[in-house]
Coordinates of C-alpha atoms in Angstrom, one line a residue:
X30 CA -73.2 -36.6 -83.0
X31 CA -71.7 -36.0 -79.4
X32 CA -68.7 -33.5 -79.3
X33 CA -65.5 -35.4 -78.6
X34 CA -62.9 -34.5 -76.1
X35 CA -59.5 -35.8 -75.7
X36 CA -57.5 -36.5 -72.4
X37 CA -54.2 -37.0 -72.8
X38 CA -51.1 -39.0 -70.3
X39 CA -47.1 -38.5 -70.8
X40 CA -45.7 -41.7 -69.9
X41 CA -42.4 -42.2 -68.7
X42 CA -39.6 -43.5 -68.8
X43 CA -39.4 -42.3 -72.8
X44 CA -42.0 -39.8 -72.4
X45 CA -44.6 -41.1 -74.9
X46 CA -48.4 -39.4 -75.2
X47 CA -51.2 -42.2 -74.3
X48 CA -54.6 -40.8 -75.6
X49 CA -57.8 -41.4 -74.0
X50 CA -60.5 -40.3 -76.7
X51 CA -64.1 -39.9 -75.7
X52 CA -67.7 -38.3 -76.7
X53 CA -68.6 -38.6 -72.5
X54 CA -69.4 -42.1 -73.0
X55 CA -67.3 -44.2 -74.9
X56 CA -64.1 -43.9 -75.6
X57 CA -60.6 -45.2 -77.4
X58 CA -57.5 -45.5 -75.6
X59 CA -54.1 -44.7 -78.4
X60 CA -51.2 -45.9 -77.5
X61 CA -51.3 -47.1 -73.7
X62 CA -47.8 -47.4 -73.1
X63 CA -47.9 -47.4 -69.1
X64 CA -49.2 -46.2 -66.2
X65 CA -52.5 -48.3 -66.4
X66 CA -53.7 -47.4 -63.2
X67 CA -53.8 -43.6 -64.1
X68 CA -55.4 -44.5 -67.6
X69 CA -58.2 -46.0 -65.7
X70 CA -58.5 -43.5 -63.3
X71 CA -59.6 -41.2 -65.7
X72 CA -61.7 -43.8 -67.4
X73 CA -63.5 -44.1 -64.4
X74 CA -63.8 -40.8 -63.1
X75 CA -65.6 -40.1 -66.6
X76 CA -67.7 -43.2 -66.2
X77 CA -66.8 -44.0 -69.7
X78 CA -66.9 -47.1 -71.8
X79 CA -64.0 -48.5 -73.4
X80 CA -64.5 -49.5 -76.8
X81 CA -60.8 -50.4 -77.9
X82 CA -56.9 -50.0 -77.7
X83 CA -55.5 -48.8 -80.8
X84 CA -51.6 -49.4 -81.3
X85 CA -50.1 -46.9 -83.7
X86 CA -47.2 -49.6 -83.8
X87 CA -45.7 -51.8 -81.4
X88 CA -42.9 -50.4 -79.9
X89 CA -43.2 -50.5 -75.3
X90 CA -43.4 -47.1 -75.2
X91 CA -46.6 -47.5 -77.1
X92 CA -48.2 -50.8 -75.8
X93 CA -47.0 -51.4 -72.3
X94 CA -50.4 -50.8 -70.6
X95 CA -52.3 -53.0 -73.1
X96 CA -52.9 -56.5 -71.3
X97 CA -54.0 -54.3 -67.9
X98 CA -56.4 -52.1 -69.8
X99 CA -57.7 -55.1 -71.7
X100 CA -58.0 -57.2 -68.7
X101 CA -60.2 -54.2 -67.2
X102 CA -62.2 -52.8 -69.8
X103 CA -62.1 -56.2 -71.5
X104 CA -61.7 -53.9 -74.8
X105 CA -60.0 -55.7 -77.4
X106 CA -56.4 -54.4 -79.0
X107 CA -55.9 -53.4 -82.4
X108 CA -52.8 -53.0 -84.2
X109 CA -51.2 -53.9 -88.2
X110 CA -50.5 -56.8 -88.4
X111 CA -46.8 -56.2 -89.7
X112 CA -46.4 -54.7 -85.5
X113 CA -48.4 -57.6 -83.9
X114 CA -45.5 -60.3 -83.2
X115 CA -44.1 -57.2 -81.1
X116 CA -46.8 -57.4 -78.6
X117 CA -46.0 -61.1 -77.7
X118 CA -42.2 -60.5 -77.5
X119 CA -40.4 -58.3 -75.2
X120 CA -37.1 -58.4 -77.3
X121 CA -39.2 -57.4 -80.3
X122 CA -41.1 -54.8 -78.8
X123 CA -37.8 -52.9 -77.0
X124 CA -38.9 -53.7 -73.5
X125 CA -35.7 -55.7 -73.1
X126 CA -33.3 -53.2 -74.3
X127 CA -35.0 -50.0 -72.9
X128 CA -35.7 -51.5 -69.8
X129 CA -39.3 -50.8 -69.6
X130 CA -41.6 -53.8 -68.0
X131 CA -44.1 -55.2 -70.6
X132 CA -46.6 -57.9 -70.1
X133 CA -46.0 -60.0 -73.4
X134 CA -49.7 -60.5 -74.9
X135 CA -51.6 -61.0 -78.4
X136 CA -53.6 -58.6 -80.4
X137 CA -57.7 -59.2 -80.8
X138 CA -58.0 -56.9 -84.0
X139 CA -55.9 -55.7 -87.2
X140 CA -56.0 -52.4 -88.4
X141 CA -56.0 -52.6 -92.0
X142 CA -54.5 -50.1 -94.4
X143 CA -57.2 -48.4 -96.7
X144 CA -60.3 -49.6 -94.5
X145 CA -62.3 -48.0 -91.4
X146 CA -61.5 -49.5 -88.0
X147 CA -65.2 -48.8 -86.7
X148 CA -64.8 -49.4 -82.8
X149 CA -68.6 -48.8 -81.8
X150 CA -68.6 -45.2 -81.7
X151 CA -65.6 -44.0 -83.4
X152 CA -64.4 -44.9 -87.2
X153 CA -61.3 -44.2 -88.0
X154 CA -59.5 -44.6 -91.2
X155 CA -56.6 -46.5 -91.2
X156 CA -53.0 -45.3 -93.2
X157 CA -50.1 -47.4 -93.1
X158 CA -46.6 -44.8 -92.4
X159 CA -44.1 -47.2 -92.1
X160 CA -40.0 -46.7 -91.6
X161 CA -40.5 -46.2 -88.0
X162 CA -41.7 -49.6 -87.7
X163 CA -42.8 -52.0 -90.2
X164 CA -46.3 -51.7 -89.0
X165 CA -46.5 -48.3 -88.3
X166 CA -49.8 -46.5 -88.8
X167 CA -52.0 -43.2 -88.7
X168 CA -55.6 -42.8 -87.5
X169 CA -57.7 -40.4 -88.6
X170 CA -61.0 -39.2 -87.9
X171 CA -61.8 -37.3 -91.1
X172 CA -64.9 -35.3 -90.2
X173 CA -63.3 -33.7 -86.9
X174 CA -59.9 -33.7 -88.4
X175 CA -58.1 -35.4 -85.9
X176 CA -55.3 -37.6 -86.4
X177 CA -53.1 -39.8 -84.1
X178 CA -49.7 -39.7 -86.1
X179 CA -47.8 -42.4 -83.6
X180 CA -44.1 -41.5 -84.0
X181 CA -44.5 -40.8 -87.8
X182 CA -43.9 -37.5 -87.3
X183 CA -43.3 -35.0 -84.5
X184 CA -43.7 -30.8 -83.9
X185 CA -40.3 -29.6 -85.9
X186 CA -39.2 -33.6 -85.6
X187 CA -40.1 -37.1 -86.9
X188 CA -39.7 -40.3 -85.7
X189 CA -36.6 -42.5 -86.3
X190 CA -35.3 -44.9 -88.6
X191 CA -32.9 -46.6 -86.9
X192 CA -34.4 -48.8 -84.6
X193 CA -34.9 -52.7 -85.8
X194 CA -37.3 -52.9 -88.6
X195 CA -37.1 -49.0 -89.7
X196 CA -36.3 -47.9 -92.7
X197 CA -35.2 -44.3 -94.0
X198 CA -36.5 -44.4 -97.4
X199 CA -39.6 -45.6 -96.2
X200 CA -40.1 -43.4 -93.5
X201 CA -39.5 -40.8 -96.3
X202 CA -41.8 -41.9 -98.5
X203 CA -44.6 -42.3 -95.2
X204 CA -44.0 -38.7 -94.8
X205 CA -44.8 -37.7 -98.3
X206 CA -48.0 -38.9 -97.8
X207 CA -48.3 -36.9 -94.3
X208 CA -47.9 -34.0 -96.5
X209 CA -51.1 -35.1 -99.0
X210 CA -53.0 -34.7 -95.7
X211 CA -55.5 -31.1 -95.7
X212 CA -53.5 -28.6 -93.9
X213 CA -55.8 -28.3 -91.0
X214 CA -55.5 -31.6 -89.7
X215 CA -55.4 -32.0 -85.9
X216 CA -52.4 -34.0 -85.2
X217 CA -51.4 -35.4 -81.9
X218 CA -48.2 -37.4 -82.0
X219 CA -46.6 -40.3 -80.3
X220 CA -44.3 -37.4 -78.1
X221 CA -44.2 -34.1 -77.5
X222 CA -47.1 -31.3 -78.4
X223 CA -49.7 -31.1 -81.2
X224 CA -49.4 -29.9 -84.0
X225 CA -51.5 -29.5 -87.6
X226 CA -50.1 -30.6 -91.1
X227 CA -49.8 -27.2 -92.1
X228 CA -47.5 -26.2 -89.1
X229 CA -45.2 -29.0 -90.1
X230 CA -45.7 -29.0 -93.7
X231 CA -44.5 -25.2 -93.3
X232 CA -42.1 -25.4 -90.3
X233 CA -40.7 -28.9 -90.0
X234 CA -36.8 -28.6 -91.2
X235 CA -37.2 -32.6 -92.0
X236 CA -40.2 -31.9 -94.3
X237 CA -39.4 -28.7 -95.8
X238 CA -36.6 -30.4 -97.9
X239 CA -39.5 -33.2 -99.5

């Protein structure tokens, strides 16, 4: 197996981590939530392959920079299906409120709690963390102990409730099962720096009380 590397983008205007996951050839995109052009700049400069656009959920921040990339790479979008009206709505999604521009579009793929979403190259295993968003999820790639955590959780933060469709309780619940996660987990986050589950599980001043 090839070793994997991981380029990363902050996105503004809400400062949101788009992942570009790749073994030198292929690669996933997570969470393309603008600045397309730059995405593919580095897809090109690495000659890679684009095998698909995972969604952690559906919020703009997180899927701005799908129909672009899709229309490029011709990679098809994955996402739960409890996120994927968000992707065709820019009310739902936040790009009307927030007042970030978003190319309304479908999904090709659902990721599916409890099963592998095998792209080519990559399988990831598929958890479903809602209270962020209804279809909120966590992808993990259990043999190099990396996982993309969306906005589930955060170094010393985690995501918030509050926005249409969370839910405290359930984002509470969501982060209990973070915390059944092996400590050494990788975990690269929707904003702001990695992190691992034991830093969190350890540090985190919204976990410690769980």
């Amino acid at each position: 197996m090839k070793a994997l590397s991981l380029e990363s983008l902050v996105v503004p205007p809400i400062y949101s981590n788009c992942y570009i996951l790749h073994d030198g050839e292929h690669a996933v995109i997570v969470d393309p939530g603008g600045l397309p052009e730059e995405i593919m700049q580095i897809v090109r400069d690495k000659n890679l392959t684009v095998e698909a656009i995972l969604n952690t959920h559906g919020h703009v921040d997180h899927i701005a920079a799908n129909a672009e990339i899709r229309r490029q790479t011709g990679a098809p979008i994955f996402v739960h299906s409890k996120d994927a009206e968000m992707l065709n709505s820019s009310l739902l999604c936040g790009a009307d409120w927030c007042g970030v521009p978003c190319e309304e579009h479908t999904h090709d793929r659902e990721l599916v709690p409890g099963e592998v979403c095998d792209t080519g190259h990559f399988r990831f295993s598929v958890i479903h963390t809602p209270g962020h968003s209804p279809g909120s999820v966590c992808l993990i790639l259990p043999d190099d102990k990396i996982m993309f955590s969306g906005d589930l959780v955060f170094m010393d933060s985690i995501g918030r409730h509050d926005l249409p469709g969370g839910d405290e309780q359930t984002l509470m619940n969501s982060l209990r099962t973070f915390l059944t996660l092996p400590d050494d987990y990788q975990v690269f986050s929707g904003h702001g720096a990695p992190t691992t589950v034991e830093r969190e599980r350890n540090r985190n001043p919204f976990l410690r009380r769980l």
